[in-house]
Amino acid sequence: APPPAANDPMWGYFTAIAGQDGEVDAEELQRCLTQAGFTGSYNPFSLETCRIMIAMLDRDHTGKMGFNEFKDLFKALSGWKQNFMMFDQDRSGTVEPHEMSQAINAMGYHISPQALNAIIKRYNKGGTIYFDDYMACCVKLRTLTDNFRRRDTMQQGSVTFQYDDFILCTMAI
Amino acid sequence: APPPAANDPMWGYFTAIAGQDGEVDAEELQRCLTQAGFTGSYNPFSLETCRIMIAMLDRDHTGKMGFNEFKDLFKALSGWKQNFMMFDQDRSGTVEPHEMSQAINAMGYHISPQALNAIIKRYNKGGTIYFDDYMACCVKLRTLTDNFRRRDTMQQGSVTFQYDDFILCTMAI
């Protein structure tokens, strides 16, 4: 019998970009997400956004991605995309800054108005939030939050970082 | 007598992008750096890189930039560019990963091989480092290091971050 993965429609996409060794690069991921029709009528993801996606999954900094992580990525991206489309009723490819704030709050992040404001300042273009930037923001926020929580073993909401570890978990994102 | 700034050749560039209120956005900065001939024979900076430059200077998250900060930005960028060109003898617009490692070490950052490796993985394209990515990396590394040091008041090499503050000083970069 074939391995379970062979029946999974995602398997083809995965092997196409990851090959046998599971090595993944941002250009291949960009091509894959475009060919899989993920971005649909929206503009394809920028290379920059794809790099952050890879950083999200590559927790051990090997540059490799397994099939399960690949499926996790798709699942997470699909959720964020659905969220975006809920706000983008007219399919303009953009949402309003306050809608992005709402979305971030709805995802369960506890972020102060000041930090939310800084995020929106960073991810808007001329006062609107484009699909690619919205997704980049979601990927980055989740990755940074995961990195923080993994170190906050007592769940106290605070983490003591050594400089090198701080750089390691922020520079790749 | 005119204010001292009026004699400064940078003043014209600054007022052109910042206007009277000092408000700056990434598109304007991108145009300004291109028109000022800063990137020379290299490709213009990407919008993404210009956004990180703004985040570097906008310490109080107001989105505003003063003339002195603008000159600081130019000075820092000029140093990194010189550094890049020292390695890029044939003006190909790219340097090798090990040259970027060398450059980062030469800037005085104390970064472990593991973190350096993660940085290079993030900023290379097909095994080479392009000018725009090199500069983005320098801007980001300096901004994160500044954010860290400003909180490391006892200079112990470690900082305890609350979650919200961690997000504030990493998401905008």
mmCIF file of C-alpha atoms in Angstrom:
data_model
loop_
_atom_site.group_PDB
_atom_site.id
_atom_site.type_symbol
_atom_site.label_atom_id
_atom_site.label_comp_id
_atom_site.label_asym_id
_atom_site.label_seq_id
_atom_site.Cartn_x
_atom_site.Cartn_y
_atom_site.Cartn_z
ATOM 1 C CA ALA A 1 0.000 0.000 0.000
ATOM 2 C CA PRO A 2 1.205 3.508 -0.727
ATOM 3 C CA PRO A 3 2.066 5.733 2.231
ATOM 4 C CA PRO A 4 -0.943 7.750 3.449
ATOM 5 C CA ALA A 5 0.528 10.933 2.073
ATOM 6 C CA ALA A 6 0.189 9.644 -1.488
ATOM 7 C CA ASN A 7 -3.595 10.023 -1.241
ATOM 8 C CA ASP A 8 -3.296 13.572 -0.006
ATOM 9 C CA PRO A 9 -3.779 16.157 -2.745
ATOM 10 C CA MET A 10 -1.250 18.361 -0.965
ATOM 11 C CA TRP A 11 1.468 15.733 -1.344
ATOM 12 C CA GLY A 12 2.064 16.623 -4.984
ATOM 13 C CA TYR A 13 2.556 20.264 -4.191
ATOM 14 C CA PHE A 14 4.845 19.455 -1.326
ATOM 15 C CA THR A 15 7.150 17.096 -3.192
ATOM 16 C CA ALA A 16 7.226 19.556 -6.091
ATOM 17 C CA ILE A 17 8.754 22.253 -3.914
ATOM 18 C CA ALA A 18 10.501 20.297 -1.173
ATOM 19 C CA GLY A 19 11.919 17.449 -3.235
ATOM 20 C CA GLN A 20 13.177 14.375 -1.452
ATOM 21 C CA ASP A 21 15.283 16.163 1.120
ATOM 22 C CA GLY A 22 12.574 18.537 2.336
ATOM 23 C CA GLU A 23 14.712 21.548 1.466
ATOM 24 C CA VAL A 24 12.541 24.569 0.748
ATOM 25 C CA ASP A 25 13.270 28.004 -0.539
ATOM 26 C CA ALA A 26 11.132 31.124 -0.759
ATOM 27 C CA GLU A 27 11.029 31.249 -4.569
ATOM 28 C CA GLU A 28 9.723 27.679 -4.743
ATOM 29 C CA LEU A 29 7.128 28.338 -2.074
ATOM 30 C CA GLN A 30 5.992 31.474 -3.933
ATOM 31 C CA ARG A 31 5.591 29.486 -7.162
ATOM 32 C CA CYS A 32 3.793 26.689 -5.343
ATOM 33 C CA LEU A 33 1.267 28.965 -3.636
ATOM 34 C CA THR A 34 0.563 30.699 -6.942
ATOM 35 C CA GLN A 35 0.179 27.443 -8.907
ATOM 36 C CA ALA A 36 -1.993 25.912 -6.186
ATOM 37 C CA GLY A 37 -4.325 28.859 -6.801
ATOM 38 C CA PHE A 38 -4.027 29.889 -3.202
ATOM 39 C CA THR A 39 -3.961 33.610 -3.837
ATOM 40 C CA GLY A 40 -6.854 33.276 -6.303
ATOM 41 C CA SER A 41 -7.863 36.652 -7.695
ATOM 42 C CA TYR A 42 -5.440 38.410 -5.352
ATOM 43 C CA ASN A 43 -1.875 39.276 -6.359
ATOM 44 C CA PRO A 44 0.641 36.474 -5.772
ATOM 45 C CA PHE A 45 2.544 36.622 -2.482
ATOM 46 C CA SER A 46 5.719 38.691 -2.547
ATOM 47 C CA LEU A 47 9.010 36.881 -2.092
ATOM 48 C CA GLU A 48 9.441 38.774 1.177
ATOM 49 C CA THR A 49 6.201 37.321 2.567
ATOM 50 C CA CYS A 50 7.198 33.820 1.469
ATOM 51 C CA ARG A 51 10.486 34.189 3.316
ATOM 52 C CA ILE A 52 8.601 34.938 6.535
ATOM 53 C CA MET A 53 6.401 31.877 5.934
ATOM 54 C CA ILE A 54 9.489 29.716 5.734
ATOM 55 C CA ALA A 55 10.890 31.280 8.900
ATOM 56 C CA MET A 56 7.592 30.472 10.642
ATOM 57 C CA LEU A 57 7.982 26.771 9.958
ATOM 58 C CA ASP A 58 11.710 26.421 10.191
ATOM 59 C CA ARG A 59 11.883 26.418 13.967
ATOM 60 C CA ASP A 60 15.186 24.618 14.163
ATOM 61 C CA HIS A 61 16.786 26.904 11.544
ATOM 62 C CA THR A 62 17.717 24.049 9.258
ATOM 63 C CA GLY A 63 15.959 25.474 6.201
ATOM 64 C CA LYS A 64 13.992 22.219 5.949
ATOM 65 C CA MET A 65 10.244 21.732 6.108
ATOM 66 C CA GLY A 66 8.347 18.481 6.646
ATOM 67 C CA PHE A 67 5.026 17.535 5.055
ATOM 68 C CA ASN A 68 3.115 18.120 8.290
ATOM 69 C CA GLU A 69 4.574 21.601 8.671
ATOM 70 C CA PHE A 70 3.680 22.286 5.058
ATOM 71 C CA LYS A 71 0.065 21.325 5.739
ATOM 72 C CA ASP A 72 0.092 23.436 8.910
ATOM 73 C CA LEU A 73 1.233 26.398 6.815
ATOM 74 C CA PHE A 74 -1.628 25.905 4.346
ATOM 75 C CA LYS A 75 -4.125 25.570 7.154
ATOM 76 C CA ALA A 76 -2.938 28.735 8.886
ATOM 77 C CA LEU A 77 -2.835 30.684 5.621
ATOM 78 C CA SER A 78 -6.339 29.505 4.722
ATOM 79 C CA GLY A 79 -7.718 30.730 8.040
ATOM 80 C CA TRP A 80 -6.139 34.156 7.652
ATOM 81 C CA LYS A 81 -7.281 34.392 4.046
ATOM 82 C CA GLN A 82 -10.885 33.593 5.036
ATOM 83 C CA ASN A 83 -10.676 36.270 7.656
ATOM 84 C CA PHE A 84 -9.375 38.771 5.136
ATOM 85 C CA MET A 85 -12.101 37.942 2.610
ATOM 86 C CA MET A 86 -14.754 38.414 5.281
ATOM 87 C CA PHE A 87 -13.691 42.049 5.493
ATOM 88 C CA ASP A 88 -12.942 42.427 1.778
ATOM 89 C CA GLN A 89 -16.535 41.950 0.610
ATOM 90 C CA ASP A 90 -16.008 43.750 -2.694
ATOM 91 C CA ARG A 91 -12.825 41.744 -3.465
ATOM 92 C CA SER A 92 -10.742 44.877 -3.870
ATOM 93 C CA GLY A 93 -7.733 43.129 -2.356
ATOM 94 C CA THR A 94 -7.576 45.594 0.517
ATOM 95 C CA VAL A 95 -9.072 46.083 3.970
ATOM 96 C CA GLU A 96 -9.212 49.077 6.272
ATOM 97 C CA PRO A 97 -6.726 49.536 9.140
ATOM 98 C CA HIS A 98 -9.460 49.214 11.785
ATOM 99 C CA GLU A 99 -10.513 45.924 10.194
ATOM 100 C CA MET A 100 -6.988 44.599 10.588
ATOM 101 C CA SER A 101 -7.058 45.663 14.258
ATOM 102 C CA GLN A 102 -10.362 43.837 14.689
ATOM 103 C CA ALA A 103 -8.969 40.738 12.981
ATOM 104 C CA ILE A 104 -5.865 40.687 15.209
ATOM 105 C CA ASN A 105 -8.010 41.037 18.314
ATOM 106 C CA ALA A 106 -10.335 38.293 17.077
ATOM 107 C CA MET A 107 -7.327 35.956 16.706
ATOM 108 C CA GLY A 108 -6.928 36.180 20.472
ATOM 109 C CA TYR A 109 -3.708 38.192 20.670
ATOM 110 C CA HIS A 110 -3.532 40.520 23.631
ATOM 111 C CA ILE A 111 -1.931 43.580 22.114
ATOM 112 C CA SER A 112 -2.096 47.123 23.466
ATOM 113 C CA PRO A 113 -3.524 49.942 21.330
ATOM 114 C CA GLN A 114 0.003 51.389 21.048
ATOM 115 C CA ALA A 115 1.455 48.173 19.631
ATOM 116 C CA LEU A 116 -1.564 47.690 17.339
ATOM 117 C CA ASN A 117 -1.009 51.202 16.096
ATOM 118 C CA ALA A 118 2.662 50.494 15.346
ATOM 119 C CA ILE A 119 1.669 47.332 13.475
ATOM 120 C CA ILE A 120 -0.851 49.181 11.335
ATOM 121 C CA LYS A 121 1.624 51.948 10.614
ATOM 122 C CA ARG A 122 4.048 49.304 9.387
ATOM 123 C CA TYR A 123 1.667 47.277 7.230
ATOM 124 C CA ASN A 124 -0.477 49.932 5.550
ATOM 125 C CA LYS A 125 0.198 51.480 2.165
ATOM 126 C CA GLY A 126 -1.403 54.897 1.813
ATOM 127 C CA GLY A 127 -3.904 54.083 4.566
ATOM 128 C CA THR A 128 -5.079 50.681 3.305
ATOM 129 C CA ILE A 129 -3.935 47.139 4.031
ATOM 130 C CA TYR A 130 -3.208 44.948 1.018
ATOM 131 C CA PHE A 131 -3.682 41.170 1.045
ATOM 132 C CA ASP A 132 0.051 40.398 0.879
ATOM 133 C CA ASP A 133 0.846 42.742 3.770
ATOM 134 C CA TYR A 134 -2.072 41.435 5.822
ATOM 135 C CA MET A 135 -0.825 37.875 5.425
ATOM 136 C CA ALA A 136 2.802 38.860 6.137
ATOM 137 C CA CYS A 137 1.605 40.543 9.316
ATOM 138 C CA CYS A 138 -0.329 37.445 10.445
ATOM 139 C CA VAL A 139 2.616 35.130 9.743
ATOM 140 C CA LYS A 140 5.035 37.413 11.563
ATOM 141 C CA LEU A 141 2.773 37.967 14.550
ATOM 142 C CA ARG A 142 2.202 34.251 14.967
ATOM 143 C CA THR A 143 5.894 33.415 14.613
ATOM 144 C CA LEU A 144 7.022 36.042 17.105
ATOM 145 C CA THR A 145 4.269 35.028 19.538
ATOM 146 C CA ASP A 146 5.239 31.346 19.200
ATOM 147 C CA ASN A 147 8.897 32.197 19.781
ATOM 148 C CA PHE A 148 7.933 34.177 22.870
ATOM 149 C CA ARG A 149 5.565 31.552 24.301
ATOM 150 C CA ARG A 150 8.021 28.718 23.783
ATOM 151 C CA ARG A 151 10.384 30.610 26.113
ATOM 152 C CA ASP A 152 7.667 31.712 28.547
ATOM 153 C CA THR A 153 7.521 28.253 30.111
ATOM 154 C CA MET A 154 5.830 29.503 33.279
ATOM 155 C CA GLN A 155 3.259 31.416 31.194
ATOM 156 C CA GLN A 156 3.924 34.613 33.058
ATOM 157 C CA GLY A 157 3.750 36.860 30.023
ATOM 158 C CA SER A 158 7.403 37.801 30.339
ATOM 159 C CA VAL A 159 10.620 36.301 28.988
ATOM 160 C CA THR A 160 14.255 37.060 29.751
ATOM 161 C CA PHE A 161 16.197 37.042 26.486
ATOM 162 C CA GLN A 162 19.947 36.836 26.052
ATOM 163 C CA TYR A 163 21.015 39.156 23.217
ATOM 164 C CA ASP A 164 21.989 36.346 20.866
ATOM 165 C CA ASP A 165 18.712 34.477 21.365
ATOM 166 C CA PHE A 166 16.758 37.711 20.856
ATOM 167 C CA ILE A 167 18.543 38.250 17.533
ATOM 168 C CA LEU A 168 18.043 34.611 16.537
ATOM 169 C CA CYS A 169 14.292 34.729 17.034
ATOM 170 C CA THR A 170 13.687 38.134 15.488
ATOM 171 C CA MET A 171 16.172 38.528 12.611
ATOM 172 C CA ALA A 172 14.952 35.598 10.548
ATOM 173 C CA ILE A 173 11.361 36.867 10.492
ATOM 174 C CA ALA B 1 20.224 84.834 8.495
ATOM 175 C CA PRO B 2 18.665 81.612 7.261
ATOM 176 C CA PRO B 3 18.573 78.678 9.690
ATOM 177 C CA PRO B 4 21.708 76.510 9.468
ATOM 178 C CA ALA B 5 19.770 73.718 7.822
ATOM 179 C CA ALA B 6 19.167 75.876 4.743
ATOM 180 C CA ASN B 7 22.874 75.605 3.847
ATOM 181 C CA ASP B 8 22.798 71.849 4.167
ATOM 182 C CA PRO B 9 22.428 70.080 0.812
ATOM 183 C CA MET B 10 20.379 67.392 2.572
ATOM 184 C CA TRP B 11 17.772 69.910 3.669
ATOM 185 C CA GLY B 12 16.174 70.003 0.230
ATOM 186 C CA TYR B 13 15.788 66.236 0.139
ATOM 187 C CA PHE B 14 14.401 66.203 3.645
ATOM 188 C CA THR B 15 11.747 68.876 3.137
ATOM 189 C CA ALA B 16 10.807 67.231 -0.157
ATOM 190 C CA ILE B 17 9.831 64.008 1.595
ATOM 191 C CA ALA B 18 8.959 65.132 5.108
ATOM 192 C CA GLY B 19 7.155 68.385 4.325
ATOM 193 C CA GLN B 20 6.519 70.825 7.125
ATOM 194 C CA ASP B 21 5.132 68.356 9.624
ATOM 195 C CA GLY B 22 7.992 65.855 9.398
ATOM 196 C CA GLU B 23 5.611 63.072 8.400
ATOM 197 C CA VAL B 24 7.399 60.445 6.347
ATOM 198 C CA ASP B 25 6.220 57.416 4.453
ATOM 199 C CA ALA B 26 8.091 54.555 2.840
ATOM 200 C CA GLU B 27 7.143 55.443 -0.743
ATOM 201 C CA GLU B 28 8.479 58.968 -0.333
ATOM 202 C CA LEU B 29 11.680 57.738 1.259
ATOM 203 C CA GLN B 30 12.141 55.256 -1.583
ATOM 204 C CA ARG B 31 11.730 58.025 -4.176
ATOM 205 C CA CYS B 32 14.054 60.325 -2.254
ATOM 206 C CA LEU B 33 16.863 57.766 -1.948
ATOM 207 C CA THR B 34 16.558 56.987 -5.645
ATOM 208 C CA GLN B 35 16.517 60.647 -6.732
ATOM 209 C CA ALA B 36 19.405 61.502 -4.406
ATOM 210 C CA GLY B 37 21.357 58.911 -6.389
ATOM 211 C CA PHE B 38 22.026 56.964 -3.230
ATOM 212 C CA THR B 39 21.655 53.542 -4.781
ATOM 213 C CA GLY B 40 23.768 54.626 -7.781
ATOM 214 C CA SER B 41 24.253 51.765 -10.211
ATOM 215 C CA TYR B 42 22.492 49.355 -7.842
ATOM 216 C CA ASN B 43 18.768 48.661 -8.019
ATOM 217 C CA PRO B 44 16.594 51.114 -6.054
ATOM 218 C CA PHE B 45 15.680 50.033 -2.545
ATOM 219 C CA SER B 46 12.531 47.936 -2.262
ATOM 220 C CA LEU B 47 9.557 49.443 -0.466
ATOM 221 C CA GLU B 48 9.972 46.764 2.192
ATOM 222 C CA THR B 49 13.513 47.899 2.966
ATOM 223 C CA CYS B 50 12.386 51.539 3.128
ATOM 224 C CA ARG B 51 9.718 50.573 5.649
ATOM 225 C CA ILE B 52 12.385 49.088 7.917
ATOM 226 C CA MET B 53 14.445 52.270 7.554
ATOM 227 C CA ILE B 54 11.494 54.307 8.776
ATOM 228 C CA ALA B 55 10.966 51.917 11.686
ATOM 229 C CA MET B 56 14.650 52.358 12.604
ATOM 230 C CA LEU B 57 14.227 56.101 13.038
ATOM 231 C CA ASP B 58 10.714 56.232 14.368
ATOM 232 C CA ARG B 59 11.591 55.257 17.918
ATOM 233 C CA ASP B 60 8.527 56.832 19.477
ATOM 234 C CA HIS B 61 6.196 55.215 16.891
ATOM 235 C CA THR B 62 4.742 58.535 15.765
ATOM 236 C CA GLY B 63 5.569 58.027 12.091
ATOM 237 C CA LYS B 64 7.498 61.298 12.179
ATOM 238 C CA MET B 65 11.165 61.867 11.426
ATOM 239 C CA GLY B 66 13.265 64.934 12.246
ATOM 240 C CA PHE B 67 16.040 66.379 10.090
ATOM 241 C CA ASN B 68 18.755 65.056 12.417
ATOM 242 C CA GLU B 69 17.324 61.546 12.268
ATOM 243 C CA PHE B 70 17.185 61.849 8.483
ATOM 244 C CA LYS B 71 20.873 62.745 8.389
ATOM 245 C CA ASP B 72 21.635 59.886 10.786
ATOM 246 C CA LEU B 73 19.857 57.535 8.399
ATOM 247 C CA PHE B 74 21.938 58.749 5.433
ATOM 248 C CA LYS B 75 25.130 58.436 7.448
ATOM 249 C CA ALA B 76 24.341 54.899 8.554
ATOM 250 C CA LEU B 77 23.276 53.869 5.046
ATOM 251 C CA SER B 78 26.453 55.373 3.564
ATOM 252 C CA GLY B 79 28.627 53.362 5.938
ATOM 253 C CA TRP B 80 26.874 50.104 5.114
ATOM 254 C CA LYS B 81 26.991 50.866 1.393
ATOM 255 C CA GLN B 82 30.751 51.514 1.536
ATOM 256 C CA ASN B 83 31.159 48.251 3.340
ATOM 257 C CA PHE B 84 29.129 46.436 0.716
ATOM 258 C CA MET B 85 31.100 47.993 -2.156
ATOM 259 C CA MET B 86 34.364 46.956 -0.537
ATOM 260 C CA PHE B 87 33.268 43.349 -0.988
ATOM 261 C CA ASP B 88 31.508 43.907 -4.308
ATOM 262 C CA GLN B 89 34.674 44.794 -6.258
ATOM 263 C CA ASP B 90 33.190 43.906 -9.630
ATOM 264 C CA ARG B 91 29.993 45.943 -8.958
ATOM 265 C CA SER B 92 27.784 42.927 -9.581
ATOM 266 C CA GLY B 93 25.361 44.113 -6.895
ATOM 267 C CA THR B 94 25.893 40.972 -4.845
ATOM 268 C CA VAL B 95 28.260 39.653 -2.197
ATOM 269 C CA GLU B 96 28.921 36.180 -0.865
ATOM 270 C CA PRO B 97 27.298 34.891 2.351
ATOM 271 C CA HIS B 98 30.673 34.618 4.120
ATOM 272 C CA GLU B 99 31.363 38.261 3.220
ATOM 273 C CA MET B 100 28.128 39.296 4.903
ATOM 274 C CA SER B 101 29.156 37.307 8.001
ATOM 275 C CA GLN B 102 32.515 39.088 7.972
ATOM 276 C CA ALA B 103 30.824 42.471 7.582
ATOM 277 C CA ILE B 104 28.454 41.827 10.503
ATOM 278 C CA ASN B 105 31.356 40.759 12.700
ATOM 279 C CA ALA B 106 33.356 43.819 11.629
ATOM 280 C CA MET B 107 30.448 46.048 12.716
ATOM 281 C CA GLY B 108 31.075 44.835 16.246
ATOM 282 C CA TYR B 109 27.959 42.727 16.782
ATOM 283 C CA HIS B 110 28.510 39.687 18.973
ATOM 284 C CA ILE B 111 26.454 37.082 17.211
ATOM 285 C CA SER B 112 26.831 33.325 17.481
ATOM 286 C CA PRO B 113 27.518 31.214 14.387
ATOM 287 C CA GLN B 114 23.989 29.759 14.721
ATOM 288 C CA ALA B 115 22.335 33.179 14.633
ATOM 289 C CA LEU B 116 24.632 34.350 11.810
ATOM 290 C CA ASN B 117 23.632 31.261 9.904
ATOM 291 C CA ALA B 118 19.913 32.006 10.398
ATOM 292 C CA ILE B 119 20.481 35.587 9.214
ATOM 293 C CA ILE B 120 22.263 34.452 6.072
ATOM 294 C CA LYS B 121 19.577 31.879 5.362
ATOM 295 C CA ARG B 122 17.008 34.661 5.575
ATOM 296 C CA TYR B 123 18.774 37.258 3.439
ATOM 297 C CA ASN B 124 20.286 35.230 0.621
ATOM 298 C CA LYS B 125 18.663 34.591 -2.732
ATOM 299 C CA GLY B 126 19.977 31.449 -4.389
ATOM 300 C CA GLY B 127 23.149 31.588 -2.318
ATOM 301 C CA THR B 128 24.071 35.247 -2.908
ATOM 302 C CA ILE B 129 23.311 38.433 -1.002
ATOM 303 C CA TYR B 130 21.869 41.322 -3.038
ATOM 304 C CA PHE B 131 22.478 44.975 -2.152
ATOM 305 C CA ASP B 132 18.869 45.624 -1.078
ATOM 306 C CA ASP B 133 18.811 42.574 1.210
ATOM 307 C CA TYR B 134 22.220 43.405 2.655
ATOM 308 C CA MET B 135 21.046 46.891 3.546
ATOM 309 C CA ALA B 136 17.716 45.628 4.941
ATOM 310 C CA CYS B 137 19.666 43.212 7.127
ATOM 311 C CA CYS B 138 21.955 45.989 8.433
ATOM 312 C CA VAL B 139 19.014 48.289 9.197
ATOM 313 C CA LYS B 140 17.102 45.525 10.949
ATOM 314 C CA LEU B 141 20.069 44.286 12.962
ATOM 315 C CA ARG B 142 20.872 47.791 14.150
ATOM 316 C CA THR B 143 17.260 48.553 15.047
ATOM 317 C CA LEU B 144 16.755 45.325 16.991
ATOM 318 C CA THR B 145 20.096 45.761 18.743
ATOM 319 C CA ASP B 146 19.215 49.375 19.650
ATOM 320 C CA ASN B 147 15.829 48.272 20.976
ATOM 321 C CA PHE B 148 17.513 45.593 23.043
ATOM 322 C CA ARG B 149 20.286 47.833 24.406
ATOM 323 C CA ARG B 150 17.900 50.611 25.344
ATOM 324 C CA ARG B 151 16.192 48.108 27.656
ATOM 325 C CA ASP B 152 19.417 46.489 28.871
ATOM 326 C CA THR B 153 20.122 49.412 31.186
ATOM 327 C CA MET B 154 22.559 47.446 33.339
ATOM 328 C CA GLN B 155 24.394 46.237 30.209
ATOM 329 C CA GLN B 156 24.128 42.646 31.273
ATOM 330 C CA GLY B 157 23.403 41.274 27.832
ATOM 331 C CA SER B 158 19.923 40.159 28.878
ATOM 332 C CA VAL B 159 16.525 41.840 28.904
ATOM 333 C CA THR B 160 13.213 40.773 30.394
ATOM 334 C CA PHE B 161 10.468 41.559 27.916
ATOM 335 C CA GLN B 162 6.755 41.752 28.605
ATOM 336 C CA TYR B 163 4.862 40.200 25.668
ATOM 337 C CA ASP B 164 3.383 43.488 24.484
ATOM 338 C CA ASP B 165 6.725 45.289 24.532
ATOM 339 C CA PHE B 166 8.347 42.365 22.682
ATOM 340 C CA ILE B 167 5.720 42.656 19.945
ATOM 341 C CA LEU B 168 6.059 46.439 19.841
ATOM 342 C CA CYS B 169 9.791 46.343 19.250
ATOM 343 C CA THR B 170 9.831 43.476 16.768
ATOM 344 C CA MET B 171 6.640 43.750 14.663
ATOM 345 C CA ALA B 172 7.363 47.171 13.180
ATOM 346 C CA ILE B 173 10.756 46.083 11.822
#
